[in-house]
Amino acid sequence: MATTTAGYGSWPSPVDAALAAAHDGRPEYLGAVGDELWWTAPRPEEGGRRALVRRRADGTEESLLPAPWNVRSRVVEYGGQPWAAAVRPASGPLAVFCHFPDQRLYAYEPDALGAEPRPLTPVSAVGGGLRWVDPVIHPDRGEVWCVLEEFTGPAPTDVRRVLAAVPLDGSAAEDRTAVRELSDGRHRFVTGPRLSPDGRRAAWIAWDHPRMPWDGTEVQLAEVTPDGTFREAGTVAGGTAESIPQVDWDAAGRLLFVSDRTGWWNLYRAEVDADGGLAAPEALCPRAEEFGGPLWKIGLRWFTSLENGLIAVVHGRGTTTLGILDPERRALVDAGGTRTEWASTLAAHGTRVVGVAAGPHRSYELVELDTRTGRSRVVGAAHTDAVDPAYLPEPRIRTFTGPGGREIHAQIYPPHHPELGGPEGELPPYVIWAHGGPTGHAPLVLDLEIAYFTSRGIGVAEVNYGGSTGYGREYRERLREQWGVVDVEDCAAVAAALAAEGTADPARLAVRGGSAGGWTTAASLVSTDVYACGTIIYPILDLRGWATDETHDFESQYLHGLIGPLDEVPARYKERSPIEHVDRVTAPFLLLQGLDDVICPPAQAERFLARTAGRGVPHAYLAFEGEGHGFRRADTMVRALEAELALYVRTFGIERQDVPDLEYRT
């Protein structure tokens, strides 16, 4: 209980920016390699690289590769599953991974004395070169099958994607022609092929512009001939208005896939006949819940089959949990516990399943569930309290009412300090956080960036505005042709409600967000008078530029659904773009930008600043060399977080002496 009062925002806190930066990121791309678990882990203090981590059977953890090896793919810029490994009882595991700087595939034998990674794929000087993702090693064929993204020209959209087989002997390291293409390239986007248990068929997911994978995808099925070629590939499920984000097989050779054909991503199973046709799929656990999510990265997993016939599933509505599904009895049993977010990565190991999970008081860690006993335990990347938990916020799940009576989901983090409270009669400042995507959501998990503010006396409200995932397709579709309207209205409605109920100071409200959240922040500053300031992070600011040649291929036609076709509604692109209405900005703002960002390029930020100059609005701009879309380096994150606090201190009239000065422009 608080024993002393001090002005909101002025409280001392042990949660500093360096601590928050050191705990940024989470384990990803989990896999079982024999009795071991492997995954990638963030290393902010090592230039933001992703390390490949190995947990041996005795529980010890080690990085397989030293810096500067960076296990991360750039396919569709957001990447995906960047590694694979095969067990070799006589000589230790064989790993194949994608190295971020050159995007080549490398083979590595970590248990071989003196071994170094050796390249498997060549370098191309055309456009963005050759990139690889979602590998699966087939030792019997001497190949690794994966997705190849190949640039054919200098433009971001001069690109093709195919399924490919890369020789493990290194013969393709300098020879592009030695890479065997498995698919015909007729689809713009593909995921890696999943081979049936008998090796006779391969299944994968494909889609084309202008659809995004949460709009509509198709399951492709092909016969695999003895020589490893694919024959008679065709669509067996999905379509333009049905999103299937994952496909795989069960032990009996039946196809498993997640589909939102009912309006919710649910799990289905279907028999495949001798001619490759698909029987009517059966829903294994029909519920008004999500058993899948948006396919932002290639190779995400929301379900995996276990050797005992059970299926581990990540599911939920808003928050998620791990469940074990008996597909024959249609019975689902949840793991239980206090974790509120399970990531889209699962690994089966016998009758056990391992996932990556977090909760409001624990950061992401590897959690193993034994399906025989129902017991779970942490087996990797164990959470440790970086700070006394008494300084961490207590989130509240809230549902607000927006325009037209629509529901708005949010997580509210009030200011919290074990020894301090605000003066009587003073209301705290609040920052509205708009998540990226926009087809995504803000998870209910421990975030030290949030604690950085709440422990100082500044509240945070994460808004899962209309268009967010986790609440069904209808909620997701609220943003169709309404981006810059619904997201802005929903964030403003939450801010206004917090002020009206006496939770937040109406004169000290701020808005912030990165990427699509940066767009919502900028759009809020030009279209509402709710906020006293805003933090705009690697944003989209100019719709016409972003819809033509100022972003990457994956999202180059995203606006077709979010705004409408450019050739049909050109005026809407101008009316919604913050860059066209700089004269409406009256609140101070901070703009943060990575100079290597190819998704939201710095050119848009620089044009926005040029139009702002001389208008008398205080603003600051921090640009970071070597940073792309999403800051990864510890020094960058420290500077950005401290600058954001400096904006609020100055705007809200908070008395602090430990905040670095910001160089403001007007």
XYZ file of N, CA and C in Angstrom, residues 86-94 109-113:
42
model
N 18.213 -32.042 -38.175
C 17.953 -33.477 -38.295
C 18.842 -34.216 -37.314
N 18.281 -35.233 -36.684
C 19.026 -36.050 -35.735
C 19.842 -37.084 -36.494
N 21.110 -37.204 -36.143
C 21.987 -38.222 -36.726
C 22.673 -38.937 -35.565
N 22.173 -40.109 -35.189
C 22.657 -40.780 -33.972
C 24.166 -40.969 -33.919
N 24.799 -41.181 -35.058
C 26.230 -41.488 -35.052
C 27.114 -40.256 -34.975
N 26.601 -39.108 -35.410
C 27.499 -37.950 -35.525
C 26.912 -36.654 -34.997
N 25.805 -36.709 -34.306
C 25.227 -35.482 -33.783
C 24.321 -34.818 -34.794
N 23.604 -33.796 -34.387
C 22.603 -33.181 -35.264
C 23.221 -32.386 -36.409
N 22.458 -32.296 -37.479
C 22.786 -31.436 -38.610
C 21.785 -30.292 -38.618
N 27.256 -28.480 -38.252
C 27.277 -29.672 -37.409
C 27.875 -29.276 -36.066
N 27.049 -28.902 -35.108
C 27.564 -28.325 -33.863
C 28.418 -29.263 -33.032
N 28.260 -30.574 -33.216
C 29.031 -31.516 -32.396
C 30.312 -31.983 -33.075
N 30.539 -31.530 -34.315
C 31.763 -31.916 -35.027
C 32.907 -30.999 -34.603
N 34.028 -31.571 -34.268
C 35.169 -30.809 -33.775
C 35.647 -29.809 -34.824
